[in-house]
Amino acid sequence: MHATPAPLADVPAPVTGSADIRLVVTDMDGTLLDDAKRVPAGLWPMLAELRRRGVLFSPASGRQYATLAREFADVAEGMVFIAENGTYVVRDGVELSSDPLEPAVAADVARTVRRLAADGVDVGAVVCGKRSAYVERSDEAFLAEVRKYYVEHRVVDDVTAVDDEVIKVALFDFGPAERSTAPALEAFAATHQVVVSGEHWVDVMNRTANKGAALRGLQRELGITPAQTMVFGDYLNDLEMLDAAEWSFAMANAHPEVVRRARRIAPANNDNGVLRTIAEVIGIPLRRA
């Protein structure tokens, strides 16, 4: 049982229910979804009302595009999906932008993961292509984690030889990724991004790739300003995205650095913080179903 949800906190500007918001962008895990990975009650009627008012709702996640598209299948028409931590942006099945990783870099990361595993680290690589994700580990414990974020995935003999355009390499570490796997990837940080995207996940991407860059590109495309943009996040892969919106919210359960970076604090993901905040800022009644 959760405690009574706290009100919106640390809001430097009045929340009147009449803000001119045209774009709502939210991370998924630890932000929109609760800790059990459940969609919050009231999301679907909220999305219908946002659409009626001309407000675009955009999921922005480290998850694969196919995974996001399946989650929102009934309402996906016209929705922009910022997938794979901003490396792949899609609307109505059409690519809006992408930031592919050089095959040689993806292969080097995969080989590094192999060495870590040989040294006893319980880790596996997910090579993320536009069509599918690719893994070498086939044990059920690892695949169970992969399935949560990558609906389209294949077990292959060699992830360095896949025939796909690779946009990211994700590493799942059964231990604390920020303290174990991430430091082992420091050599890549000199030329690429090494981002801790969750307690057990680390992503290697191009320096130019992040949710913030994808969001700024979308804002330019649609003619939407940061002042008309509301963003929610909880982890380190959300930092640049928060910088792209004047209405930036860290969840109450967010990483300390995210709390420092955001302009405002929203209730925790387990307290339906995203929908409660949208309802209060834009002035939309929050319905449970």
GROMACS .gro file of N, CA and C in nm, residues 59 61-72 76 79-85 87-95 128-131 149-152 167-168:
model
  120
   59PRO      N    1   0.580   0.925  -2.614
   59PRO     CA    2   0.664   0.845  -2.524
   59PRO      C    3   0.810   0.857  -2.567
   61SER      N    4   1.174   0.685  -2.465
   61SER     CA    5   1.218   0.573  -2.383
   61SER      C    6   1.345   0.511  -2.439
   62GLY      N    7   1.413   0.436  -2.354
   62GLY     CA    8   1.520   0.350  -2.401
   62GLY      C    9   1.466   0.226  -2.469
   63ARG      N   10   1.336   0.207  -2.459
   63ARG     CA   11   1.273   0.090  -2.520
   63ARG      C   12   1.277   0.098  -2.672
   64GLN      N   13   1.263  -0.018  -2.732
   64GLN     CA   14   1.259  -0.033  -2.876
   64GLN      C   15   1.131   0.027  -2.934
   65TYR      N   16   1.138   0.077  -3.057
   65TYR     CA   17   1.020   0.132  -3.123
   65TYR      C   18   0.907   0.030  -3.129
   66ALA      N   19   0.937  -0.094  -3.166
   66ALA     CA   20   0.832  -0.196  -3.177
   66ALA      C   21   0.764  -0.219  -3.043
   67THR      N   22   0.838  -0.210  -2.934
   67THR     CA   23   0.781  -0.228  -2.801
   67THR      C   24   0.687  -0.114  -2.767
   68LEU      N   25   0.728   0.009  -2.795
   68LEU     CA   26   0.643   0.125  -2.768
   68LEU      C   27   0.519   0.122  -2.856
   69ALA      N   28   0.537   0.088  -2.983
   69ALA     CA   29   0.423   0.084  -3.074
   69ALA      C   30   0.320  -0.020  -3.031
   70ARG      N   31   0.365  -0.131  -2.976
   70ARG     CA   32   0.271  -0.232  -2.927
   70ARG      C   33   0.197  -0.181  -2.804
   71GLU      N   34   0.267  -0.114  -2.714
   71GLU     CA   35   0.204  -0.063  -2.592
   71GLU      C   36   0.093   0.036  -2.623
   72PHE      N   37   0.115   0.117  -2.725
   72PHE     CA   38   0.019   0.222  -2.759
   72PHE      C   39  -0.056   0.192  -2.889
   76ALA      N   40  -0.196   0.481  -3.150
   76ALA     CA   41  -0.067   0.517  -3.208
   76ALA      C   42  -0.076   0.614  -3.325
   79MET      N   43   0.093   0.963  -3.325
   79MET     CA   44   0.182   0.974  -3.209
   79MET      C   45   0.328   0.963  -3.254
   80VAL      N   46   0.413   1.043  -3.192
   80VAL     CA   47   0.556   1.035  -3.220
   80VAL      C   48   0.623   0.952  -3.111
   81PHE      N   49   0.700   0.852  -3.153
   81PHE     CA   50   0.771   0.766  -3.060
   81PHE      C   51   0.920   0.800  -3.063
   82ILE      N   52   0.971   0.848  -2.951
   82ILE     CA   53   1.114   0.872  -2.936
   82ILE      C   54   1.172   0.747  -2.872
   83ALA      N   55   1.225   0.659  -2.953
   83ALA     CA   56   1.267   0.526  -2.909
   83ALA      C   57   1.418   0.518  -2.894
   84GLU      N   58   1.463   0.413  -2.827
   84GLU     CA   59   1.605   0.381  -2.814
   84GLU      C   60   1.685   0.502  -2.766
   85ASN      N   61   1.631   0.571  -2.664
   85ASN     CA   62   1.699   0.687  -2.605
   85ASN      C   63   1.727   0.797  -2.705
   87THR      N   64   1.769   0.770  -3.037
   87THR     CA   65   1.842   0.734  -3.159
   87THR      C   66   1.750   0.700  -3.275
   88TYR      N   67   1.620   0.682  -3.247
   88TYR     CA   68   1.525   0.641  -3.352
   88TYR      C   69   1.390   0.703  -3.321
   89VAL      N   70   1.344   0.794  -3.407
   89VAL     CA   71   1.218   0.865  -3.386
   89VAL      C   72   1.125   0.832  -3.502
   90VAL      N   73   1.004   0.786  -3.469
   90VAL     CA   74   0.911   0.735  -3.571
   90VAL      C   75   0.772   0.791  -3.547
   91ARG      N   76   0.702   0.823  -3.657
   91ARG     CA   77   0.562   0.864  -3.650
   91ARG      C   78   0.486   0.794  -3.761
   92ASP      N   79   0.380   0.723  -3.723
   92ASP     CA   80   0.297   0.649  -3.818
   92ASP      C   81   0.381   0.558  -3.908
   93GLY      N   82   0.480   0.492  -3.847
   93GLY     CA   83   0.563   0.398  -3.920
   93GLY      C   84   0.670   0.460  -4.006
   94VAL      N   85   0.679   0.592  -4.007
   94VAL     CA   86   0.777   0.663  -4.090
   94VAL      C   87   0.888   0.719  -4.002
   95GLU      N   88   1.012   0.691  -4.037
   95GLU     CA   89   1.125   0.743  -3.961
   95GLU      C   90   1.134   0.895  -3.976
  128CYS      N   91   2.110  -0.314  -3.078
  128CYS     CA   92   1.978  -0.263  -3.116
  128CYS      C   93   1.980  -0.213  -3.259
  129GLY      N   94   1.914  -0.285  -3.346
  129GLY     CA   95   1.899  -0.244  -3.484
  129GLY      C   96   1.763  -0.182  -3.508
  130LYS      N   97   1.743  -0.126  -3.625
  130LYS     CA   98   1.614  -0.066  -3.656
  130LYS      C   99   1.504  -0.172  -3.672
  131ARG      N  100   1.541  -0.288  -3.723
  131ARG     CA  101   1.441  -0.394  -3.744
  131ARG      C  102   1.424  -0.484  -3.623
  149TYR      N  103   1.170  -0.493  -2.287
  149TYR     CA  104   1.200  -0.369  -2.359
  149TYR      C  105   1.215  -0.388  -2.510
  150TYR      N  106   1.234  -0.512  -2.553
  150TYR     CA  107   1.260  -0.541  -2.693
  150TYR      C  108   1.167  -0.653  -2.741
  151VAL      N  109   1.051  -0.615  -2.791
  151VAL     CA  110   0.955  -0.713  -2.842
  151VAL      C  111   1.016  -0.790  -2.958
  152GLU      N  112   1.080  -0.715  -3.048
  152GLU     CA  113   1.147  -0.778  -3.161
  152GLU      C  114   1.292  -0.805  -3.123
  167ILE      N  115   2.164   0.119  -3.402
  167ILE     CA  116   2.148   0.255  -3.350
  167ILE      C  117   2.197   0.268  -3.205
  168LYS      N  118   2.220   0.156  -3.139
  168LYS     CA  119   2.258   0.160  -2.998
  168LYS      C  120   2.303   0.022  -2.956
   0.00000   0.00000   0.00000
